[in-house]
Amino acid sequence: MVFEVRVTGSAAAGHEHGEGGGAGHGQGAAEEESAPAVLDPAAEPGEGFVPHDALLPPAAGGPGPRLHRHTLTVTETEREVAPGIRQTRWTFGGTAPGPALRGRVGDTFEITLVNDGSIGHSVDFHAGALAPEEPMRTIQPGESLTYRFTATRSGVWMYHCSTMPMSVHIANGMYGAVVIDPPGLPGADREYLLVQSDLYLGPQGGTADADKLAARRHDGVVFNGYAGQYAHAPLAARAGERVRIWVLAAGPDRPGSFHVVGGQFDTVFQEGAYRLRPDDPEQGGAQVLGLHPAAGGFVELTFPEPGTYPFVSHIMTDAERGALGAFEVGEAR
């Protein structure tokens, strides 16, 4: 299933202002091969396209606090971020977003950050509360540090590089999610994680354009690092199943308004609290999960019948720039 999206208008403005104004490219960058002036999420992905796995595994282990040990290695990796558009991403573990981490309230996370990049980097975990000077310090290429925190509150929390200019490091791909389950979280038939982020395209194969970023002139908005990828590779579900969708708006600047076309949410958990549950006396429903940058939560719904159910950011210009996908819903079992 492919969305027929054709973008016109302001997206082309990046070409008028030059595609090479990004960090590290200088005045000669305009002569480099430019990324396409108009991002087209409906175009066919390049050869070898593999969608980012949006399935979220359950928290490991039984009751009682657990220790989670992970290594995040900073690498610089050229990747396709939209059909025909390749960018050099600064990543945690080779992907943008970085690996999803999951646990429960009371769990401790011990993270080893290894900098295999060419410049200084760092990491800030919103899921932990601690003085930032040491664990969030910038480390140089070849260095490593250990960051330890205990998750004391539930939610879907952002982590990101906090080295200045922070906006550029996040825009280049240095972000991810830590999911901390609320106590007593009910089971779901399927759980997905969608991390929304902004694209500020530099030259083809280059890094994010710092001038566009400073001007808040984004080229695209994507879920899990690639424009419209779940329109080309829809997420699976079945009629009658309970589907939970965790969403994080990683930014660095754009908010989100997550919506499933043809669906209604009977559960909304936003920034650490339930806003809606199926047994609420109002018998209410929700149409969007609205998120400021760095905010997160989850929604739940049951698809009433088989079919294709698109999902978007209902900031519609962002949907037209890549913040879209679909659920492919099969017959009930």
Tab-separated table of N, CA, C and O in Angstrom, residues 180-289:
chain	number	residue	atom	x	y	z
A	180	ILE	N	9.165	3.143	30.240
A	180	ILE	CA	9.024	2.656	31.608
A	180	ILE	C	7.536	2.413	31.859
A	180	ILE	O	6.736	3.355	31.872
A	181	ASP	N	7.179	1.148	32.022
A	181	ASP	CA	5.766	0.773	32.144
A	181	ASP	C	5.144	1.358	33.410
A	181	ASP	O	5.759	1.305	34.484
A	182	PRO	N	3.910	1.865	33.319
A	182	PRO	CA	3.167	2.193	34.534
A	182	PRO	C	2.904	0.910	35.339
A	182	PRO	O	2.705	-0.158	34.751
A	183	PRO	N	2.897	0.992	36.668
A	183	PRO	CA	2.567	-0.201	37.458
A	183	PRO	C	1.205	-0.765	37.061
A	183	PRO	O	0.248	-0.018	36.840
A	184	GLY	N	1.141	-2.080	36.925
A	184	GLY	CA	-0.124	-2.722	36.581
A	184	GLY	C	-0.547	-2.535	35.147
A	184	GLY	O	-1.739	-2.701	34.840
A	185	LEU	N	0.381	-2.215	34.254
A	185	LEU	CA	0.020	-2.011	32.850
A	185	LEU	C	-0.632	-3.273	32.285
A	185	LEU	O	-0.033	-4.349	32.298
A	186	PRO	N	-1.868	-3.180	31.783
A	186	PRO	CA	-2.521	-4.376	31.227
A	186	PRO	C	-1.807	-4.866	29.979
A	186	PRO	O	-1.087	-4.121	29.307
A	187	GLY	N	-2.037	-6.112	29.645
A	187	GLY	CA	-1.473	-6.654	28.424
A	187	GLY	C	-2.150	-6.082	27.191
A	187	GLY	O	-3.266	-5.555	27.251
A	188	ALA	N	-1.456	-6.172	26.067
A	188	ALA	CA	-2.014	-5.781	24.770
A	188	ALA	C	-1.631	-6.854	23.765
A	188	ALA	O	-0.631	-7.559	23.931
A	189	ASP	N	-2.444	-6.992	22.726
A	189	ASP	CA	-2.134	-7.991	21.702
A	189	ASP	C	-0.902	-7.613	20.899
A	189	ASP	O	-0.128	-8.476	20.485
A	190	ARG	N	-0.729	-6.322	20.654
A	190	ARG	CA	0.456	-5.825	19.949
A	190	ARG	C	0.825	-4.471	20.526
A	190	ARG	O	-0.044	-3.674	20.885
A	191	GLU	N	2.133	-4.202	20.569
A	191	GLU	CA	2.632	-2.897	20.991
A	191	GLU	C	3.629	-2.405	19.951
A	191	GLU	O	4.516	-3.143	19.514
A	192	TYR	N	3.469	-1.145	19.575
A	192	TYR	CA	4.378	-0.506	18.639
A	192	TYR	C	4.957	0.759	19.273
A	192	TYR	O	4.321	1.392	20.126
A	193	LEU	N	6.155	1.134	18.833
A	193	LEU	CA	6.807	2.371	19.261
A	193	LEU	C	7.115	3.206	18.033
A	193	LEU	O	7.812	2.750	17.112
A	194	LEU	N	6.598	4.438	18.001
A	194	LEU	CA	6.845	5.387	16.918
A	194	LEU	C	7.535	6.615	17.501
A	194	LEU	O	6.962	7.307	18.352
A	195	VAL	N	8.755	6.877	17.059
A	195	VAL	CA	9.506	8.047	17.498
A	195	VAL	C	9.494	9.055	16.356
A	195	VAL	O	10.038	8.800	15.274
A	196	GLN	N	8.847	10.185	16.589
A	196	GLN	CA	8.730	11.227	15.559
A	196	GLN	C	9.934	12.155	15.648
A	196	GLN	O	10.389	12.507	16.736
A	197	SER	N	10.448	12.575	14.490
A	197	SER	CA	11.567	13.516	14.475
A	197	SER	C	11.512	14.370	13.219
A	197	SER	O	10.785	14.076	12.275
A	198	ASP	N	12.311	15.443	13.215
A	198	ASP	CA	12.345	16.407	12.114
A	198	ASP	C	13.567	16.156	11.237
A	198	ASP	O	14.629	15.769	11.717
A	199	LEU	N	13.437	16.476	9.941
A	199	LEU	CA	14.551	16.426	9.003
A	199	LEU	C	14.874	17.834	8.514
A	199	LEU	O	13.974	18.597	8.121
A	200	TYR	N	16.153	18.166	8.524
A	200	TYR	CA	16.661	19.430	7.986
A	200	TYR	C	17.771	19.031	7.018
A	200	TYR	O	18.935	18.904	7.400
A	201	LEU	N	17.410	18.807	5.763
A	201	LEU	CA	18.281	18.114	4.830
A	201	LEU	C	19.460	18.967	4.401
A	201	LEU	O	19.312	20.106	3.946
A	202	GLY	N	20.653	18.385	4.527
A	202	GLY	CA	21.847	18.965	3.952
A	202	GLY	C	22.088	18.401	2.568
A	202	GLY	O	21.198	17.782	1.970
A	203	PRO	N	23.287	18.571	2.023
A	203	PRO	CA	23.596	18.007	0.708
A	203	PRO	C	23.435	16.495	0.718
A	203	PRO	O	23.493	15.851	1.774
A	204	GLN	N	23.239	15.927	-0.445
A	204	GLN	CA	23.108	14.475	-0.557
A	204	GLN	C	24.316	13.814	0.098
A	204	GLN	O	25.463	14.095	-0.251
A	205	GLY	N	24.065	12.960	1.079
A	205	GLY	CA	25.135	12.290	1.813
A	205	GLY	C	25.719	13.109	2.941
A	205	GLY	O	26.574	12.614	3.685
A	206	GLY	N	25.264	14.346	3.108
A	206	GLY	CA	25.811	15.215	4.140
A	206	GLY	C	25.024	15.140	5.435
A	206	GLY	O	24.141	14.297	5.621
A	207	THR	N	25.341	16.050	6.337
A	207	THR	CA	24.674	16.119	7.628
A	207	THR	C	23.590	17.195	7.616
A	207	THR	O	23.410	17.914	6.632
A	208	ALA	N	22.848	17.301	8.710
A	208	ALA	CA	21.737	18.242	8.794
A	208	ALA	C	22.207	19.672	8.546
A	208	ALA	O	23.318	20.063	8.923
A	209	ASP	N	21.358	20.446	7.916
A	209	ASP	CA	21.644	21.841	7.579
A	209	ASP	C	21.372	22.717	8.794
A	209	ASP	O	20.219	22.932	9.177
A	210	ALA	N	22.432	23.211	9.407
A	210	ALA	CA	22.296	23.997	10.630
A	210	ALA	C	21.576	25.322	10.395
A	210	ALA	O	20.901	25.834	11.303
A	211	ASP	N	21.694	25.888	9.199
A	211	ASP	CA	21.009	27.151	8.908
A	211	ASP	C	19.498	26.941	8.839
A	211	ASP	O	18.724	27.752	9.356
A	212	LYS	N	19.060	25.868	8.185
A	212	LYS	CA	17.623	25.552	8.169
A	212	LYS	C	17.114	25.312	9.584
A	212	LYS	O	16.006	25.732	9.953
A	213	LEU	N	17.914	24.609	10.373
A	213	LEU	CA	17.520	24.300	11.739
A	213	LEU	C	17.358	25.574	12.552
A	213	LEU	O	16.362	25.752	13.275
A	214	ALA	N	18.318	26.491	12.441
A	214	ALA	CA	18.230	27.751	13.181
A	214	ALA	C	17.024	28.565	12.741
A	214	ALA	O	16.421	29.286	13.546
A	215	ALA	N	16.645	28.450	11.464
A	215	ALA	CA	15.490	29.171	10.935
A	215	ALA	C	14.182	28.417	11.149
A	215	ALA	O	13.129	28.901	10.760
A	216	ARG	N	14.237	27.227	11.768
A	216	ARG	CA	13.070	26.371	11.968
A	216	ARG	C	12.374	26.080	10.633
A	216	ARG	O	11.158	26.074	10.533
A	217	ARG	N	13.169	25.796	9.621
A	217	ARG	CA	12.658	25.527	8.283
A	217	ARG	C	12.915	24.059	7.960
A	217	ARG	O	13.874	23.706	7.288
A	218	HIS	N	12.051	23.183	8.470
A	218	HIS	CA	12.262	21.749	8.315
A	218	HIS	C	11.826	21.283	6.930
A	218	HIS	O	10.918	21.843	6.325
A	219	ASP	N	12.481	20.225	6.450
A	219	ASP	CA	12.123	19.620	5.170
A	219	ASP	C	11.140	18.478	5.331
A	219	ASP	O	10.391	18.181	4.400
A	220	GLY	N	11.178	17.806	6.467
A	220	GLY	CA	10.321	16.647	6.642
A	220	GLY	C	10.146	16.312	8.104
A	220	GLY	O	10.873	16.791	8.977
A	221	VAL	N	9.136	15.499	8.369
A	221	VAL	CA	8.878	14.931	9.687
A	221	VAL	C	8.639	13.442	9.474
A	221	VAL	O	7.915	13.056	8.548
A	222	VAL	N	9.251	12.607	10.313
A	222	VAL	CA	9.253	11.171	10.044
A	222	VAL	C	8.962	10.397	11.326
A	222	VAL	O	9.169	10.889	12.435
A	223	PHE	N	8.483	9.170	11.140
A	223	PHE	CA	8.370	8.224	12.234
A	223	PHE	C	9.495	7.195	12.096
A	223	PHE	O	9.687	6.605	11.028
A	224	ASN	N	10.241	7.033	13.165
A	224	ASN	CA	11.328	6.046	13.227
A	224	ASN	C	12.354	6.235	12.124
A	224	ASN	O	12.892	5.280	11.565
A	225	GLY	N	12.621	7.502	11.803
A	225	GLY	CA	13.795	7.840	11.024
A	225	GLY	C	13.681	7.846	9.519
A	225	GLY	O	14.657	8.174	8.842
A	226	TYR	N	12.489	7.529	8.942
A	226	TYR	CA	12.377	7.432	7.490
A	226	TYR	C	10.992	7.913	7.078
A	226	TYR	O	9.985	7.477	7.630
A	227	ALA	N	10.947	8.777	6.068
A	227	ALA	CA	9.690	9.389	5.643
A	227	ALA	C	8.752	8.358	5.028
A	227	ALA	O	9.095	7.683	4.059
A	228	GLY	N	7.559	8.226	5.627
A	228	GLY	CA	6.515	7.391	5.054
A	228	GLY	C	6.825	5.909	4.989
A	228	GLY	O	6.180	5.178	4.225
A	229	GLN	N	7.766	5.416	5.822
A	229	GLN	CA	8.192	4.024	5.645
A	229	GLN	C	7.077	3.021	5.908
A	229	GLN	O	7.022	1.952	5.276
A	230	TYR	N	6.144	3.362	6.832
A	230	TYR	CA	5.078	2.406	7.137
A	230	TYR	C	3.873	2.564	6.206
A	230	TYR	O	2.879	1.861	6.359
A	231	ALA	N	3.980	3.468	5.230
A	231	ALA	CA	3.076	3.422	4.081
A	231	ALA	C	3.562	2.379	3.092
A	231	ALA	O	2.768	1.684	2.454
A	232	HIS	N	4.882	2.234	2.967
A	232	HIS	CA	5.456	1.224	2.081
A	232	HIS	C	5.477	-0.151	2.741
A	232	HIS	O	5.431	-1.170	2.044
A	233	ALA	N	5.578	-0.190	4.069
A	233	ALA	CA	5.621	-1.451	4.821
A	233	ALA	C	4.684	-1.310	6.020
A	233	ALA	O	5.128	-1.066	7.143
A	234	PRO	N	3.365	-1.438	5.802
A	234	PRO	CA	2.399	-1.169	6.875
A	234	PRO	C	2.604	-2.074	8.081
A	234	PRO	O	3.093	-3.199	7.991
A	235	LEU	N	2.197	-1.556	9.236
A	235	LEU	CA	2.240	-2.309	10.480
A	235	LEU	C	1.041	-3.246	10.549
A	235	LEU	O	-0.066	-2.885	10.137
A	236	ALA	N	1.250	-4.423	11.096
A	236	ALA	CA	0.223	-5.458	11.080
A	236	ALA	C	-0.640	-5.423	12.336
A	236	ALA	O	-0.175	-5.095	13.431
A	237	ALA	N	-1.907	-5.783	12.178
A	237	ALA	CA	-2.840	-5.983	13.288
A	237	ALA	C	-3.988	-6.829	12.758
A	237	ALA	O	-4.077	-7.104	11.554
A	238	ARG	N	-4.872	-7.241	13.680
A	238	ARG	CA	-6.082	-7.972	13.303
A	238	ARG	C	-7.290	-7.301	13.942
A	238	ARG	O	-7.185	-6.692	15.012
A	239	ALA	N	-8.412	-7.401	13.269
A	239	ALA	CA	-9.652	-6.851	13.815
A	239	ALA	C	-9.915	-7.472	15.185
A	239	ALA	O	-9.751	-8.671	15.385
A	240	GLY	N	-10.315	-6.612	16.119
A	240	GLY	CA	-10.643	-7.065	17.464
A	240	GLY	C	-9.473	-7.111	18.412
A	240	GLY	O	-9.671	-7.265	19.627
A	241	GLU	N	-8.239	-6.986	17.917
A	241	GLU	CA	-7.080	-6.977	18.805
A	241	GLU	C	-6.946	-5.626	19.509
A	241	GLU	O	-7.302	-4.580	18.949
A	242	ARG	N	-6.386	-5.679	20.721
A	242	ARG	CA	-6.037	-4.429	21.417
A	242	ARG	C	-4.609	-4.073	21.021
A	242	ARG	O	-3.667	-4.837	21.258
A	243	VAL	N	-4.467	-2.887	20.413
A	243	VAL	CA	-3.175	-2.415	19.928
A	243	VAL	C	-2.769	-1.188	20.733
A	243	VAL	O	-3.550	-0.238	20.867
A	244	ARG	N	-1.579	-1.248	21.288
A	244	ARG	CA	-1.026	-0.115	22.049
A	244	ARG	C	0.091	0.514	21.232
A	244	ARG	O	1.002	-0.174	20.772
A	245	ILE	N	0.033	1.836	21.062
A	245	ILE	CA	1.022	2.566	20.273
A	245	ILE	C	1.675	3.612	21.166
A	245	ILE	O	1.026	4.562	21.621
A	246	TRP	N	2.944	3.405	21.461
A	246	TRP	CA	3.735	4.381	22.201
A	246	TRP	C	4.282	5.400	21.199
A	246	TRP	O	4.784	5.014	20.133
A	247	VAL	N	4.220	6.677	21.541
A	247	VAL	CA	4.680	7.729	20.634
A	247	VAL	C	5.553	8.699	21.411
A	247	VAL	O	5.189	9.129	22.526
A	248	LEU	N	6.695	9.045	20.847
A	248	LEU	CA	7.592	10.055	21.407
A	248	LEU	C	7.860	11.096	20.340
A	248	LEU	O	8.185	10.756	19.194
A	249	ALA	N	7.724	12.370	20.685
A	249	ALA	CA	8.062	13.468	19.778
A	249	ALA	C	9.482	13.928	20.101
A	249	ALA	O	9.689	14.715	21.025
A	250	ALA	N	10.466	13.411	19.355
A	250	ALA	CA	11.863	13.683	19.677
A	250	ALA	C	12.357	15.026	19.155
A	250	ALA	O	13.391	15.517	19.585
A	251	GLY	N	11.633	15.618	18.196
A	251	GLY	CA	12.038	16.929	17.684
A	251	GLY	C	13.238	16.842	16.748
A	251	GLY	O	13.344	15.917	15.966
A	252	PRO	N	14.117	17.849	16.803
A	252	PRO	CA	14.298	18.732	17.948
A	252	PRO	C	13.255	19.830	18.160
A	252	PRO	O	13.173	20.379	19.258
A	253	ASP	N	12.432	20.140	17.154
A	253	ASP	CA	11.559	21.311	17.296
A	253	ASP	C	10.080	21.050	17.059
A	253	ASP	O	9.242	21.779	17.586
A	254	ARG	N	9.713	20.055	16.256
A	254	ARG	CA	8.322	19.924	15.825
A	254	ARG	C	7.490	19.164	16.852
A	254	ARG	O	7.893	18.117	17.345
A	255	PRO	N	6.285	19.657	17.155
A	255	PRO	CA	5.341	18.892	17.980
A	255	PRO	C	4.679	17.811	17.141
A	255	PRO	O	4.881	17.723	15.925
A	256	GLY	N	3.875	16.974	17.786
A	256	GLY	CA	3.167	15.920	17.091
A	256	GLY	C	1.700	15.898	17.464
A	256	GLY	O	1.306	16.385	18.527
A	257	SER	N	0.875	15.324	16.592
A	257	SER	CA	-0.562	15.165	16.836
A	257	SER	C	-0.962	13.833	16.216
A	257	SER	O	-1.509	13.782	15.119
A	258	PHE	N	-0.680	12.748	16.939
A	258	PHE	CA	-0.805	11.408	16.373
A	258	PHE	C	-2.263	11.013	16.223
A	258	PHE	O	-3.047	11.092	17.168
A	259	HIS	N	-2.633	10.525	15.027
A	259	HIS	CA	-4.018	10.212	14.692
A	259	HIS	C	-4.044	8.977	13.806
A	259	HIS	O	-3.209	8.828	12.900
A	260	VAL	N	-4.999	8.073	14.043
A	260	VAL	CA	-5.227	6.926	13.176
A	260	VAL	C	-6.533	7.151	12.421
A	260	VAL	O	-7.603	7.290	13.038
A	261	VAL	N	-6.463	7.210	11.108
A	261	VAL	CA	-7.645	7.461	10.289
A	261	VAL	C	-8.573	6.242	10.373
A	261	VAL	O	-8.161	5.112	10.106
A	262	GLY	N	-9.821	6.476	10.754
A	262	GLY	CA	-10.784	5.400	10.903
A	262	GLY	C	-10.761	4.737	12.265
A	262	GLY	O	-11.544	3.825	12.519
A	263	GLY	N	-9.890	5.208	13.153
A	263	GLY	CA	-9.794	4.646	14.491
A	263	GLY	C	-10.139	5.663	15.555
A	263	GLY	O	-10.089	6.877	15.329
A	264	GLN	N	-10.517	5.167	16.726
A	264	GLN	CA	-10.768	6.016	17.889
A	264	GLN	C	-10.041	5.413	19.081
A	264	GLN	O	-10.106	4.198	19.313
A	265	PHE	N	-9.357	6.255	19.840
A	265	PHE	CA	-8.604	5.786	20.991
A	265	PHE	C	-9.528	5.710	22.208
A	265	PHE	O	-10.233	6.678	22.516
A	266	ASP	N	-9.516	4.564	22.890
A	266	ASP	CA	-10.277	4.463	24.133
A	266	ASP	C	-9.381	4.585	25.358
A	266	ASP	O	-9.863	4.608	26.494
A	267	THR	N	-8.063	4.668	25.130
A	267	THR	CA	-7.088	4.817	26.210
A	267	THR	C	-6.037	5.825	25.778
A	267	THR	O	-5.509	5.730	24.657
A	268	VAL	N	-5.748	6.781	26.646
A	268	VAL	CA	-4.693	7.764	26.396
A	268	VAL	C	-3.870	7.905	27.671
A	268	VAL	O	-4.411	8.229	28.737
A	269	PHE	N	-2.576	7.653	27.553
A	269	PHE	CA	-1.614	7.860	28.639
A	269	PHE	C	-0.613	8.878	28.122
A	269	PHE	O	0.077	8.629	27.136
A	270	GLN	N	-0.564	10.035	28.755
A	270	GLN	CA	0.234	11.141	28.224
A	270	GLN	C	1.075	11.748	29.336
A	270	GLN	O	0.560	12.132	30.385
A	271	GLU	N	2.409	11.781	29.106
A	271	GLU	CA	3.334	12.390	30.055
A	271	GLU	C	3.066	11.940	31.492
A	271	GLU	O	2.882	12.743	32.398
A	272	GLY	N	3.014	10.619	31.681
A	272	GLY	CA	2.998	10.057	33.018
A	272	GLY	C	1.648	9.859	33.669
A	272	GLY	O	1.588	9.480	34.848
A	273	ALA	N	0.550	10.080	32.952
A	273	ALA	CA	-0.769	9.927	33.574
A	273	ALA	C	-1.798	9.503	32.537
A	273	ALA	O	-1.712	9.886	31.364
A	274	TYR	N	-2.770	8.720	32.979
A	274	TYR	CA	-3.887	8.367	32.108
A	274	TYR	C	-4.809	9.574	31.948
A	274	TYR	O	-5.245	10.176	32.934
A	275	ARG	N	-5.120	9.908	30.707
A	275	ARG	CA	-6.102	10.960	30.388
A	275	ARG	C	-7.452	10.345	30.032
A	275	ARG	O	-8.467	11.018	30.082
A	276	LEU	N	-7.443	9.072	29.649
A	276	LEU	CA	-8.664	8.403	29.187
A	276	LEU	C	-8.493	6.906	29.378
A	276	LEU	O	-7.416	6.351	29.102
A	277	ARG	N	-9.570	6.244	29.862
A	277	ARG	CA	-9.590	4.782	29.993
A	277	ARG	C	-10.944	4.263	29.526
A	277	ARG	O	-11.947	4.991	29.557
A	278	PRO	N	-10.988	3.000	29.120
A	278	PRO	CA	-12.255	2.478	28.594
A	278	PRO	C	-13.405	2.520	29.589
A	278	PRO	O	-14.570	2.616	29.170
A	279	ASP	N	-13.112	2.446	30.892
A	279	ASP	CA	-14.191	2.414	31.884
A	279	ASP	C	-14.550	3.791	32.420
A	279	ASP	O	-15.288	3.910	33.402
A	280	ASP	N	-14.060	4.875	31.774
A	280	ASP	CA	-14.437	6.217	32.216
A	280	ASP	C	-15.941	6.414	32.076
A	280	ASP	O	-16.541	6.001	31.065
A	281	PRO	N	-16.584	7.052	33.075
A	281	PRO	CA	-18.047	7.176	33.028
A	281	PRO	C	-18.552	8.007	31.863
A	281	PRO	O	-19.698	7.867	31.437
A	282	GLU	N	-17.690	8.872	31.318
A	282	GLU	CA	-18.134	9.710	30.189
A	282	GLU	C	-18.269	8.915	28.896
A	282	GLU	O	-18.814	9.433	27.916
A	283	GLN	N	-17.716	7.689	28.864
A	283	GLN	CA	-17.698	6.892	27.631
A	283	GLN	C	-17.063	7.680	26.484
A	283	GLN	O	-17.504	7.619	25.337
A	284	GLY	N	-16.028	8.397	26.831
A	284	GLY	CA	-15.382	9.259	25.850
A	284	GLY	C	-14.356	8.522	25.009
A	284	GLY	O	-13.970	7.385	25.282
A	285	GLY	N	-13.926	9.197	23.973
A	285	GLY	CA	-12.870	8.714	23.100
A	285	GLY	C	-11.953	9.860	22.738
A	285	GLY	O	-12.258	11.032	22.985
A	286	ALA	N	-10.811	9.536	22.162
A	286	ALA	CA	-9.846	10.552	21.751
A	286	ALA	C	-9.483	10.326	20.292
A	286	ALA	O	-9.406	9.182	19.827
A	287	GLN	N	-9.237	11.425	19.600
A	287	GLN	CA	-8.891	11.355	18.181
A	287	GLN	C	-7.416	11.588	17.914
A	287	GLN	O	-6.895	11.160	16.873
A	288	VAL	N	-6.724	12.270	18.841
A	288	VAL	CA	-5.295	12.529	18.663
A	288	VAL	C	-4.585	12.395	20.009
A	288	VAL	O	-5.191	12.557	21.074
A	289	LEU	N	-3.283	12.113	19.927
A	289	LEU	CA	-2.365	12.237	21.052
A	289	LEU	C	-1.460	13.410	20.720
A	289	LEU	O	-0.608	13.315	19.840
